[in-house]
C-alpha cells in the first residue's frame, strides 16, 4: 500500500527543520524559561507504546477527487464550537471548486511573509480555487470588517508553534484588506509579536510555545541537542504570564511531540518519547499531548486574572510528505485535494484531534458560572485533504536547506479557512456581550 510505505518513512526528529533557522535563537530564548507549577489533575497512567511512535507521523496520500462546483452561501445553522449547539459539524464536509480565490494576494498584504510565498517560488496556483463546504451548513468567506467590528477593543492571542504563526499571518493578511495593522512590539527573535489596529482598538498577538509546558533543549555532552526535556505539570510562563488581559486565545500544537523528549512530572523523570535503548518508560505521543494540553487548559481555567477569556483550540493538522520525510527527500506535489475516501481516520492526526476535543470537553465540564468559555476550531479533516496546499519545494529556503516543506501552508490558501471558521464561531457563539 502506498500510504503505509509513506507512513513508515516519516522520521521523528525532523519537524524542526523548517524552523531550523531560528533554532539557535530559540535555545537561547527557552533557556531563560521559568515556570508556574500548577496542580494539574493528571490521572492518566503512562501507556507504554506497543509500536514505535516515530513511525506514526501523519502522512496522507490518496487519489484525487473530481468534485463538482457548488456554492451555497445561505445562512447556516449553529456551529458546534460552543458544545451546546451540535447541528453543524464543521469537521465533516468537502472541498468544492470555486472560481474566486482569496481576498488578498502576495501583493496586497503588507505583512506578507516570504516564507509562504508559494506563487513567487513557482507553485502552480490551482490550489487556491477551493472552498470548504461542511455537510450540514456553510462557513461564509471571511469579512475583515465584520471581524474587526466584533473584536473592537479586544485582545486576541495565538499561542503555539510555527503553525500558529502561519495562522496569524493568514489572519493578518485577511484583516489588512480592511485596515493596515501596525506592528507595535517584537522580541529579538520574532517569537512574541504584537500588532495593533488603531481604528478598531484591536490587538493581535502571537506567542511562541512548542509544548505549552515548560521545555528545554536537552544538553548532551555540553551541547544543546534536538531533543527536549519537558515538565508535563508545569505550564510555560512564557505565554502563561502574558495571558491576563487577553480576551481571545487561540491555542494549537502537537507537531513538536514527535521528536526525542524526556518527560518530567513533579520534577522527576517519568519516561520519554523516542528514546529506545535508554531503559526508560516509553510514552505514547498522544498520551503526552493529552497531559501537556490538560496542564495548559487547567491553567487557563483556573487563571484568576483571565476574566472573560474565551479560548479556542485549533485542532491538529498533519503534514503530507510522500515517499520520504523532511530529510529523506519526501515531497508533496499533488495539484488537487485528496479524495476523501482515501484519507485514514485511524491516522495519528485523527487520534490527536480526538484527544484535543476530549480535553476541551473535560475543561468545559469543570466550568462553573459560565465565566470562562472554550471553543474548538476543528480543521483536522479539512486539512488532511489538502496535500496540494503546502509549499513543497516552492519556498524561500529550498535552495539552502534543500528540503520540502509539506507541513506549513501557502498564503493565501486553505489555511485562510481557519479564519473563516474563527469568525463564524465568534459570530454564532462567542459574541462579546
Ligand atoms: C474516490 O475514490 C473512490 C475509490 O477509488 C472512487 O470510487 C470515487 O469515485 C472517488 N471519488 C471521487 C469524488 O473522485
Ligand atoms: C442552500 O442551502 C439551503 C439550506 O442550507 C437549501 O435550502 C438550498 O436549497 C441550498 N441551495 C443550493 C443552491 O444548494
Ligand atoms: C506573487 O504571486 C504570483 C503568483 O500568484 C507570482 O507570479 C509573483 O511573482 C508573486 N509576486 C511577488 C512579488 O511575490
Ligand atoms: C559524550 O561524550 C563521550 C566522550 O567524548 C562519548 O563517549 C559519548 O558517546 C558522548 N555521548 C553522546 C550522547 O554523544
Ligand atoms: C533498567 O532500569 C531498571 C530500573 O532502574 C534496572 O533495574 C535495570 O537493571 C535496568 N536495565 C538495564 C539493561 O540497564
Ligand atoms: C512514490 O514512489 C513510488 C515508488 O517509487 C511510486 O510508485 C509513487 O508513484 C510515488 N508517489 C508519488 C506521489 O510520486
Ligand atoms: C511529483 O514528483 C514525483 C517525483 O519527482 C514525480 O514522479 C511526479 O510525477 C510528480 N507529480 C506531479 C503531479 O507533479
Coordinates of C-alpha atoms and ligand atoms in Angstrom, one line a residue:
X1 CA 0.0 0.0 0.0
X2 CA 1.3 3.4 -1.0
X3 CA 0.3 5.1 2.2
X4 CA 1.8 2.6 4.6
X5 CA 5.1 2.9 2.9
X6 CA 4.9 6.6 3.3
X7 CA 3.9 6.5 6.9
X8 CA 6.8 4.3 7.8
X9 CA 9.3 6.6 6.3
X10 CA 8.3 9.8 8.1
X11 CA 11.1 10.4 10.6
X12 CA 10.6 11.7 14.2
X13 CA 13.3 14.2 14.6
X14 CA 12.8 16.4 11.6
X15 CA 10.0 18.7 12.5
X16 CA 12.4 21.3 13.4
X17 CA 14.0 21.6 10.1
X18 CA 11.8 24.2 8.6
X19 CA 12.3 26.4 11.5
X20 CA 16.0 25.5 11.9
X21 CA 17.0 29.0 11.1
X22 CA 15.7 30.1 14.4
X23 CA 16.8 27.1 16.4
X24 CA 19.9 28.6 17.9
X25 CA 17.9 31.7 18.9
X26 CA 15.2 29.5 20.3
X27 CA 17.6 27.7 22.5
X28 CA 18.9 31.0 24.0
X29 CA 15.4 32.1 24.4
X30 CA 14.0 29.0 26.1
X31 CA 16.9 28.5 28.4
X32 CA 15.6 31.5 30.3
X33 CA 12.2 29.9 30.7
X34 CA 10.7 29.8 34.1
X35 CA 7.6 28.0 35.0
X36 CA 4.5 28.2 37.1
X37 CA 3.8 25.0 38.9
X38 CA 0.1 24.0 38.9
X39 CA -1.8 21.2 40.4
X40 CA -2.8 19.6 37.3
X41 CA -5.1 16.6 37.7
X42 CA -3.1 14.0 35.7
X43 CA -4.8 10.8 36.3
X44 CA -3.7 9.0 33.1
X45 CA -1.4 6.1 33.7
X46 CA 1.6 6.1 31.4
X47 CA 0.9 4.0 28.4
X48 CA 3.9 2.2 27.1
X49 CA 3.9 2.2 23.4
X50 CA 3.5 -1.1 21.7
X51 CA 4.8 0.4 18.4
X52 CA 7.3 2.9 17.5
X53 CA 5.6 6.3 17.6
X54 CA 8.3 7.7 15.4
X55 CA 6.8 5.6 12.6
X56 CA 3.3 7.1 13.1
X57 CA 3.9 10.6 11.9
X58 CA 0.9 11.7 9.9
X59 CA 1.0 11.5 6.1
X60 CA -1.9 11.1 3.9
X61 CA -1.6 10.3 0.3
X62 CA -4.6 9.3 -1.7
X63 CA -6.2 9.6 -5.1
X64 CA -7.5 13.0 -6.0
X65 CA -11.2 13.5 -6.5
X66 CA -13.4 15.1 -9.1
X67 CA -15.7 17.4 -7.3
X68 CA -18.5 19.4 -8.8
X69 CA -18.6 23.1 -8.3
X70 CA -21.1 24.1 -5.6
X71 CA -21.7 27.4 -3.9
X72 CA -24.3 27.9 -1.3
X73 CA -23.9 30.9 1.0
X74 CA -27.3 30.8 2.5
X75 CA -27.4 31.2 6.3
X76 CA -26.2 28.2 8.3
X77 CA -27.3 26.5 11.4
X78 CA -25.3 26.9 14.6
X79 CA -21.7 25.8 14.6
X80 CA -20.8 23.2 17.1
X81 CA -18.0 25.1 18.7
X82 CA -19.7 26.0 21.9
X83 CA -20.6 22.5 22.8
X84 CA -24.3 23.2 23.1
X85 CA -25.4 23.5 19.5
X86 CA -24.4 20.5 17.6
X87 CA -26.5 20.9 14.4
X88 CA -23.5 21.7 12.3
X89 CA -20.3 19.7 12.5
X90 CA -17.8 21.8 10.5
X91 CA -15.3 18.9 10.6
X92 CA -17.4 17.0 8.2
X93 CA -17.6 18.2 4.6
X94 CA -15.7 18.5 1.4
X95 CA -13.6 20.9 -0.7
X96 CA -15.6 22.2 -3.6
X97 CA -14.3 24.1 -6.6
X98 CA -14.8 27.9 -6.5
X99 CA -13.9 30.4 -9.1
X100 CA -12.9 33.2 -6.8
X101 CA -9.6 32.9 -4.9
X102 CA -8.6 34.7 -1.7
X103 CA -9.4 38.3 -0.9
X104 CA -5.7 39.0 -0.7
X105 CA -2.6 38.2 -2.7
X106 CA 1.2 38.3 -2.1
X107 CA 1.0 41.9 -3.5
X108 CA -1.9 43.3 -1.4
X109 CA -0.9 42.1 2.1
X110 CA 1.6 44.5 3.9
X111 CA 2.6 41.8 6.4
X112 CA 3.1 39.1 3.8
X113 CA 5.7 36.5 4.9
X114 CA 8.1 35.5 2.1
X115 CA 8.4 32.0 3.6
X116 CA 4.8 31.2 2.5
X117 CA 5.0 32.9 -0.9
X118 CA 4.5 29.7 -2.9
X119 CA 3.4 31.6 -6.0
X120 CA 6.7 33.6 -6.2
X121 CA 8.6 30.3 -5.9
X122 CA 6.8 28.8 -8.8
X123 CA 4.0 26.7 -7.3
X124 CA 1.0 26.0 -9.5
X125 CA -1.8 28.2 -8.2
X126 CA -4.7 25.8 -8.8
X127 CA -4.8 25.0 -5.0
X128 CA -6.4 28.4 -4.5
X129 CA -9.7 27.7 -6.1
X130 CA -11.4 25.5 -3.5
X131 CA -13.7 26.2 -0.6
X132 CA -14.5 24.1 2.4
X133 CA -18.2 23.0 2.4
X134 CA -19.4 21.4 5.6
X135 CA -22.1 18.8 5.0
X136 CA -24.8 20.5 7.1
X137 CA -24.1 24.2 7.0
X138 CA -22.0 26.9 5.3
X139 CA -19.0 28.8 6.6
X140 CA -19.2 32.2 5.0
X141 CA -16.0 33.6 3.5
X142 CA -14.1 35.9 5.8
X143 CA -15.2 39.5 6.0
X144 CA -12.5 41.6 7.6
X145 CA -14.8 44.5 8.6
X146 CA -17.2 42.1 10.3
X147 CA -14.4 40.5 12.2
X148 CA -12.9 43.8 13.3
X149 CA -16.2 45.1 14.5
X150 CA -16.7 42.0 16.6
X151 CA -13.3 42.2 18.2
X152 CA -13.3 46.0 18.7
X153 CA -11.4 46.9 21.8
X154 CA -10.3 43.3 22.4
X155 CA -7.0 41.4 22.5
X156 CA -6.5 38.2 20.7
X157 CA -3.5 35.9 21.1
X158 CA -2.4 32.9 19.0
X159 CA -0.4 30.6 21.2
X160 CA 1.6 27.7 19.7
X161 CA 4.3 26.9 17.3
X162 CA 5.1 27.8 13.7
X163 CA 1.7 26.7 12.6
X164 CA 0.1 29.2 15.0
X165 CA 2.4 31.8 13.3
X166 CA 1.2 30.5 9.9
X167 CA -2.4 31.1 11.1
X168 CA -1.9 34.6 12.4
X169 CA 0.0 35.5 9.2
X170 CA -3.1 34.4 7.3
X171 CA -5.4 36.4 9.6
X172 CA -3.2 39.5 9.3
X173 CA -3.4 39.3 5.5
X174 CA -7.2 38.9 5.6
X175 CA -7.6 41.8 8.0
X176 CA -5.2 44.1 6.2
X177 CA -7.7 44.2 3.4
X178 CA -9.8 46.4 5.6
X179 CA -7.2 48.0 7.9
X180 CA -3.4 48.0 7.9
X181 CA -2.1 46.5 11.1
X182 CA 0.7 48.3 12.9
X183 CA 3.4 46.2 14.5
X184 CA 3.9 47.6 18.0
X185 CA 6.3 45.1 19.6
X186 CA 8.5 42.3 18.7
X187 CA 11.0 40.3 20.8
X188 CA 14.5 40.0 19.4
X189 CA 13.8 36.7 17.6
X190 CA 10.2 37.4 16.5
X191 CA 8.5 34.8 18.6
X192 CA 6.4 37.3 20.5
X193 CA 5.0 39.9 18.2
X194 CA 2.1 42.3 18.7
X195 CA 0.1 44.1 16.1
X196 CA -2.5 46.9 16.6
X197 CA -5.4 48.0 14.5
X198 CA -5.9 51.6 15.7
X199 CA -9.4 52.4 14.4
X200 CA -10.8 49.3 16.0
X201 CA -8.5 49.3 19.0
X202 CA -7.9 45.7 18.3
X203 CA -4.7 44.0 19.4
X204 CA -3.4 40.8 17.9
X205 CA -0.5 38.8 19.4
X206 CA 1.4 35.7 18.7
X207 CA 3.1 33.8 21.5
X208 CA 5.5 31.0 20.8
X209 CA 5.4 27.7 22.6
X210 CA 6.2 24.2 21.3
X211 CA 4.6 22.3 24.1
X212 CA 2.5 24.7 26.3
X213 CA 4.5 23.3 29.2
X214 CA 8.0 24.1 30.4
X215 CA 10.5 22.8 27.9
X216 CA 14.3 23.0 27.5
X217 CA 16.5 21.5 24.8
X218 CA 18.3 18.5 26.3
X219 CA 22.0 19.2 26.8
X220 CA 24.1 16.3 25.6
X221 CA 27.8 16.5 26.3
X222 CA 27.6 20.2 26.9
X223 CA 25.7 21.0 23.7
X224 CA 22.0 21.7 23.2
X225 CA 20.6 18.9 21.2
X226 CA 17.5 18.5 19.0
X227 CA 15.7 16.6 21.8
X228 CA 13.8 18.2 24.7
X229 CA 13.1 17.9 28.4
X230 CA 9.6 18.9 29.2
X231 CA 7.7 19.2 32.5
X232 CA 4.2 17.9 31.9
X233 CA 2.8 19.5 35.1
X234 CA 4.3 23.0 34.7
X235 CA 2.8 25.4 32.3
X236 CA 5.4 27.5 30.4
X237 CA 5.4 31.0 31.9
X238 CA 6.5 32.4 28.5
X239 CA 2.9 32.6 27.4
X240 CA 1.0 31.9 30.6
X241 CA 2.2 35.1 32.3
X242 CA 1.0 37.2 29.3
X243 CA -2.5 35.7 29.4
X244 CA -4.1 38.2 31.8
X245 CA -5.8 40.9 29.7
X246 CA -6.3 38.7 26.7
X247 CA -9.9 38.3 25.5
X248 CA -9.5 35.6 23.0
X249 CA -6.8 32.9 23.0
X250 CA -6.3 30.5 20.1
X251 CA -4.2 27.5 21.1
X252 CA -2.7 25.0 18.7
X253 CA 0.1 22.5 18.8
X254 CA 1.2 18.9 18.6
X255 CA 3.8 18.7 15.9
X256 CA 6.8 19.0 18.3
X257 CA 5.8 15.9 20.3
X258 CA 7.3 13.6 17.7
X259 CA 10.9 14.2 18.5
X260 CA 13.1 12.8 21.3
X261 CA 11.6 14.1 24.6
X262 CA 12.4 13.3 28.2
X263 CA 9.3 13.7 30.3
X264 CA 9.1 15.1 33.9
X265 CA 6.4 15.3 36.5
X266 CA 6.9 16.8 39.9
X267 CA 10.5 17.3 38.9
X268 CA 11.2 13.6 38.3
X269 CA 11.8 12.0 35.0
X270 CA 8.9 9.7 34.3
X271 CA 9.7 8.5 30.9
X272 CA 10.4 9.6 27.4
X273 CA 9.4 9.6 23.7
X274 CA 11.6 8.2 21.0
X275 CA 14.3 7.0 23.5
X276 CA 14.7 3.4 22.8
X277 CA 17.9 1.9 24.2
X278 CA 17.8 4.2 27.2
X279 CA 16.0 1.9 29.6
X280 CA 13.2 4.4 30.3
X281 CA 9.5 4.1 30.1
X282 CA 8.5 4.9 26.5
X283 CA 5.4 7.2 26.4
X284 CA 2.9 7.4 23.5
X285 CA 2.9 10.8 21.7
X286 CA -0.9 11.0 22.1
X287 CA -0.7 10.4 25.9
X288 CA 1.9 13.1 26.2
X289 CA -0.1 15.6 24.1
X290 CA -3.1 15.0 26.4
X291 CA -1.1 15.7 29.5
X292 CA 0.5 18.8 28.3
X293 CA -2.7 20.2 26.9
X294 CA -4.5 19.4 30.1
X295 CA -2.0 21.3 32.1
X296 CA -2.4 24.3 29.8
X297 CA -6.2 24.2 29.9
X298 CA -6.2 23.7 33.6
X299 CA -4.0 26.7 34.0
X300 CA -6.3 28.8 31.8
X301 CA -9.5 27.6 33.6
X302 CA -8.0 28.4 37.0
X303 CA -6.4 31.7 35.9
X304 CA -7.6 34.4 38.4
X305 CA -6.8 37.3 36.2
X306 CA -8.3 36.0 33.0
X307 CA -11.8 37.4 33.4
X308 CA -13.9 36.9 30.3
X309 CA -11.3 35.0 28.4
X310 CA -12.6 32.8 25.6
X311 CA -10.2 30.1 24.5
X312 CA -10.3 28.3 21.2
X313 CA -8.4 25.2 20.4
X314 CA -7.4 24.8 16.8
X315 CA -7.2 21.1 16.2
X316 CA -4.1 19.3 14.9
X317 CA -3.1 19.3 11.3
X318 CA -0.8 16.7 9.7
X319 CA 2.0 17.0 7.2
X320 CA 1.8 15.4 3.8
X321 CA 5.2 14.1 3.0
X322 CA 5.2 11.4 0.3
X323 CA 7.9 9.0 -0.5
X324 CA 10.2 10.2 2.3
X325 CA 10.3 12.7 5.1
X326 CA 11.9 16.1 5.8
X327 CA 15.4 14.8 5.3
X328 CA 14.9 11.9 3.0
X329 CA 13.5 13.6 0.0
X330 CA 9.8 13.5 0.9
X331 CA 7.7 15.7 -1.2
X332 CA 4.2 17.0 -1.7
X333 CA 3.5 17.9 -5.3
X334 CA -0.2 17.0 -5.7
X335 CA -2.3 19.5 -7.5
X336 CA -5.7 18.7 -6.2
X337 CA -7.2 17.9 -2.8
X338 CA -7.2 14.2 -1.9
X339 CA -10.1 12.0 -2.5
X340 CA -11.9 11.8 0.9
X341 CA -12.3 8.1 0.7
X342 CA -8.6 7.7 0.8
X343 CA -7.7 9.5 4.0
X344 CA -7.1 7.5 7.0
X345 CA -9.2 8.3 10.0
X346 CA -7.1 5.9 12.1
X347 CA -4.2 8.1 11.4
X348 CA -2.4 9.6 14.4
X349 CA -3.6 13.0 13.4
X350 CA -7.2 11.9 13.9
X351 CA -6.3 10.4 17.3
X352 CA -4.6 13.7 18.4
X353 CA -7.7 15.6 17.3
X354 CA -9.9 13.3 19.4
X355 CA -7.7 13.9 22.4
X356 CA -7.9 17.6 21.9
X357 CA -11.7 17.5 21.7
X358 CA -11.9 15.4 24.8
X359 CA -9.7 17.7 26.8
X360 CA -11.7 20.7 25.7
X361 CA -14.9 18.8 26.7
X362 CA -13.3 18.0 30.1
X363 CA -12.4 21.6 30.9
X364 CA -15.9 22.7 29.8
X365 CA -17.5 20.3 32.2
X366 CA -15.4 21.8 35.1
X367 CA -16.5 25.3 34.3
X368 CA -18.9 26.9 36.7
X369 CA -20.7 30.1 36.4
X370 CA -20.0 30.4 32.7
X371 CA -17.2 32.9 33.2
X372 CA -14.7 31.2 31.1
X373 CA -15.5 29.6 27.8
X374 CA -13.9 27.2 25.5
X375 CA -14.4 26.6 21.8
X376 CA -12.9 24.4 19.1
X377 CA -11.8 25.2 15.5
X378 CA -11.9 21.7 14.1
X379 CA -9.8 21.8 11.0
X380 CA -8.1 18.4 11.1
X381 CA -10.1 16.6 8.5
X382 CA -10.4 19.5 6.1
X383 CA -6.7 20.0 6.2
X384 CA -6.0 16.2 5.9
X385 CA -7.4 16.5 2.4
X386 CA -5.2 19.4 1.3
X387 CA -2.0 17.6 0.4
X388 CA -1.9 20.1 -2.5
X389 CA -1.5 23.3 -0.5
X390 CA 1.9 23.1 1.2
X391 CA 4.9 25.0 -0.1
X392 CA 6.6 21.7 -1.0
X393 CA 9.7 22.7 -2.9
X394 CA 8.3 26.2 -3.7
X395 CA 9.7 28.1 -0.7
X396 CA 12.4 30.5 0.3
X397 CA 14.8 28.2 2.0
X398 CA 14.6 25.4 -0.6
X399 CA 17.9 26.3 -2.2
X400 CA 19.7 26.4 1.1
X401 CA 18.1 23.6 3.1
X402 CA 17.1 21.5 0.1
X403 CA 14.1 20.1 1.9
X404 CA 10.5 20.3 1.0
X405 CA 8.0 21.9 3.4
X406 CA 5.0 19.7 3.5
X407 CA 3.9 20.9 6.9
X408 CA 3.2 24.6 6.7
X409 CA 0.6 26.2 4.3
X410 CA 0.9 28.5 1.4
X411 CA -0.6 32.0 1.7
X412 CA -3.1 32.6 0.5
X413 CA -4.5 29.1 0.7
X414 CA -6.8 26.7 2.6
X415 CA -5.3 27.9 6.0
X416 CA -7.4 31.1 5.4
X417 CA -10.4 28.9 6.1
X418 CA -9.3 28.7 9.8
X419 CA -10.1 32.4 10.0
X420 CA -13.5 31.8 8.2
X421 CA -14.2 29.3 10.9
X422 CA -12.9 31.6 13.7
X423 CA -15.2 34.4 12.5
X424 CA -18.2 32.1 12.1
X425 CA -17.6 30.6 15.6
X426 CA -17.3 34.1 17.2
X427 CA -20.4 35.3 15.5
X428 CA -22.5 32.3 16.4
X429 CA -21.4 31.5 19.9
X430 CA -19.0 34.0 21.4
X431 CA -20.1 37.5 20.6
X432 CA -18.9 39.9 23.2
X433 CA -21.8 41.0 25.5
Ligands
LIG1 C1 -12.7 8.5 -4.6 O1 -12.1 7.2 -4.7 C2 -13.0 6.1 -4.8 C3 -12.3 4.9 -4.8 O2 -11.1 4.9 -5.5 C4 -13.9 6.3 -6.1 O3 -14.8 5.2 -6.1 C5 -14.6 7.6 -6.0 O4 -15.3 7.8 -7.2 C6 -13.6 8.7 -5.8 N1 -14.4 9.9 -5.5 C7 -14.3 11.0 -6.3 C8 -15.1 12.1 -5.9 O5 -13.5 11.0 -7.2
LIG2 C1 -28.5 26.1 0.1 O1 -28.8 25.6 1.4 C2 -30.1 25.7 1.8 C3 -30.2 25.2 3.3 O2 -28.9 25.1 3.9 C4 -31.0 24.9 0.9 O3 -32.4 25.1 1.3 C5 -30.8 25.4 -0.5 O4 -31.6 24.6 -1.4 C6 -29.4 25.3 -0.9 N1 -29.2 25.9 -2.2 C7 -28.5 25.3 -3.2 C8 -28.3 26.1 -4.4 O5 -27.9 24.2 -3.0
LIG3 C1 3.0 36.8 -6.4 O1 2.4 35.6 -6.7 C2 2.4 35.4 -8.1 C3 1.7 34.1 -8.4 O2 0.4 34.1 -7.8 C4 3.8 35.3 -8.7 O3 3.8 35.1 -10.1 C5 4.5 36.6 -8.3 O4 5.9 36.5 -8.7 C6 4.4 36.9 -6.9 N1 5.0 38.2 -6.7 C7 5.7 38.6 -5.6 C8 6.2 40.0 -5.6 O5 5.9 37.9 -4.7
LIG4 C1 29.6 12.1 25.1 O1 31.0 12.2 25.1 C2 31.6 11.0 25.4 C3 33.1 11.2 25.4 O2 33.5 12.0 24.4 C4 31.3 9.9 24.3 O3 31.8 8.7 24.6 C5 29.8 9.8 24.3 O4 29.4 8.9 23.2 C6 29.1 11.1 24.1 N1 27.6 10.9 24.2 C7 26.8 11.4 23.3 C8 25.3 11.1 23.6 O5 27.1 11.9 22.3
LIG5 C1 16.8 -0.7 33.7 O1 16.3 0.0 34.8 C2 16.0 -0.8 35.9 C3 15.4 0.1 37.0 O2 16.0 1.3 37.0 C4 17.2 -1.6 36.4 O3 16.8 -2.4 37.5 C5 17.7 -2.4 35.2 O4 18.9 -3.1 35.6 C6 18.0 -1.6 34.0 N1 18.3 -2.4 32.9 C7 19.3 -2.1 32.1 C8 19.5 -3.1 30.9 O5 20.1 -1.2 32.2
LIG6 C1 6.2 7.2 -4.5 O1 7.2 6.2 -5.0 C2 6.5 5.1 -5.6 C3 7.6 4.0 -5.9 O2 8.9 4.6 -6.0 C4 5.7 5.5 -6.8 O3 5.1 4.4 -7.4 C5 4.7 6.5 -6.4 O4 4.0 7.0 -7.6 C6 5.4 7.7 -5.7 N1 4.3 8.6 -5.2 C7 4.2 9.8 -5.7 C8 3.1 10.6 -5.2 O5 5.0 10.3 -6.5
LIG7 C1 5.7 14.5 -8.2 O1 7.1 14.3 -8.1 C2 7.4 13.0 -8.4 C3 8.9 12.8 -8.2 O2 9.6 13.8 -8.6 C4 7.1 12.8 -9.9 O3 7.4 11.4 -10.3 C5 5.6 13.0 -10.1 O4 5.2 12.9 -11.4 C6 5.2 14.4 -9.6 N1 3.7 14.6 -9.6 C7 3.2 15.7 -10.1 C8 1.7 15.7 -10.1 O5 3.8 16.6 -10.5

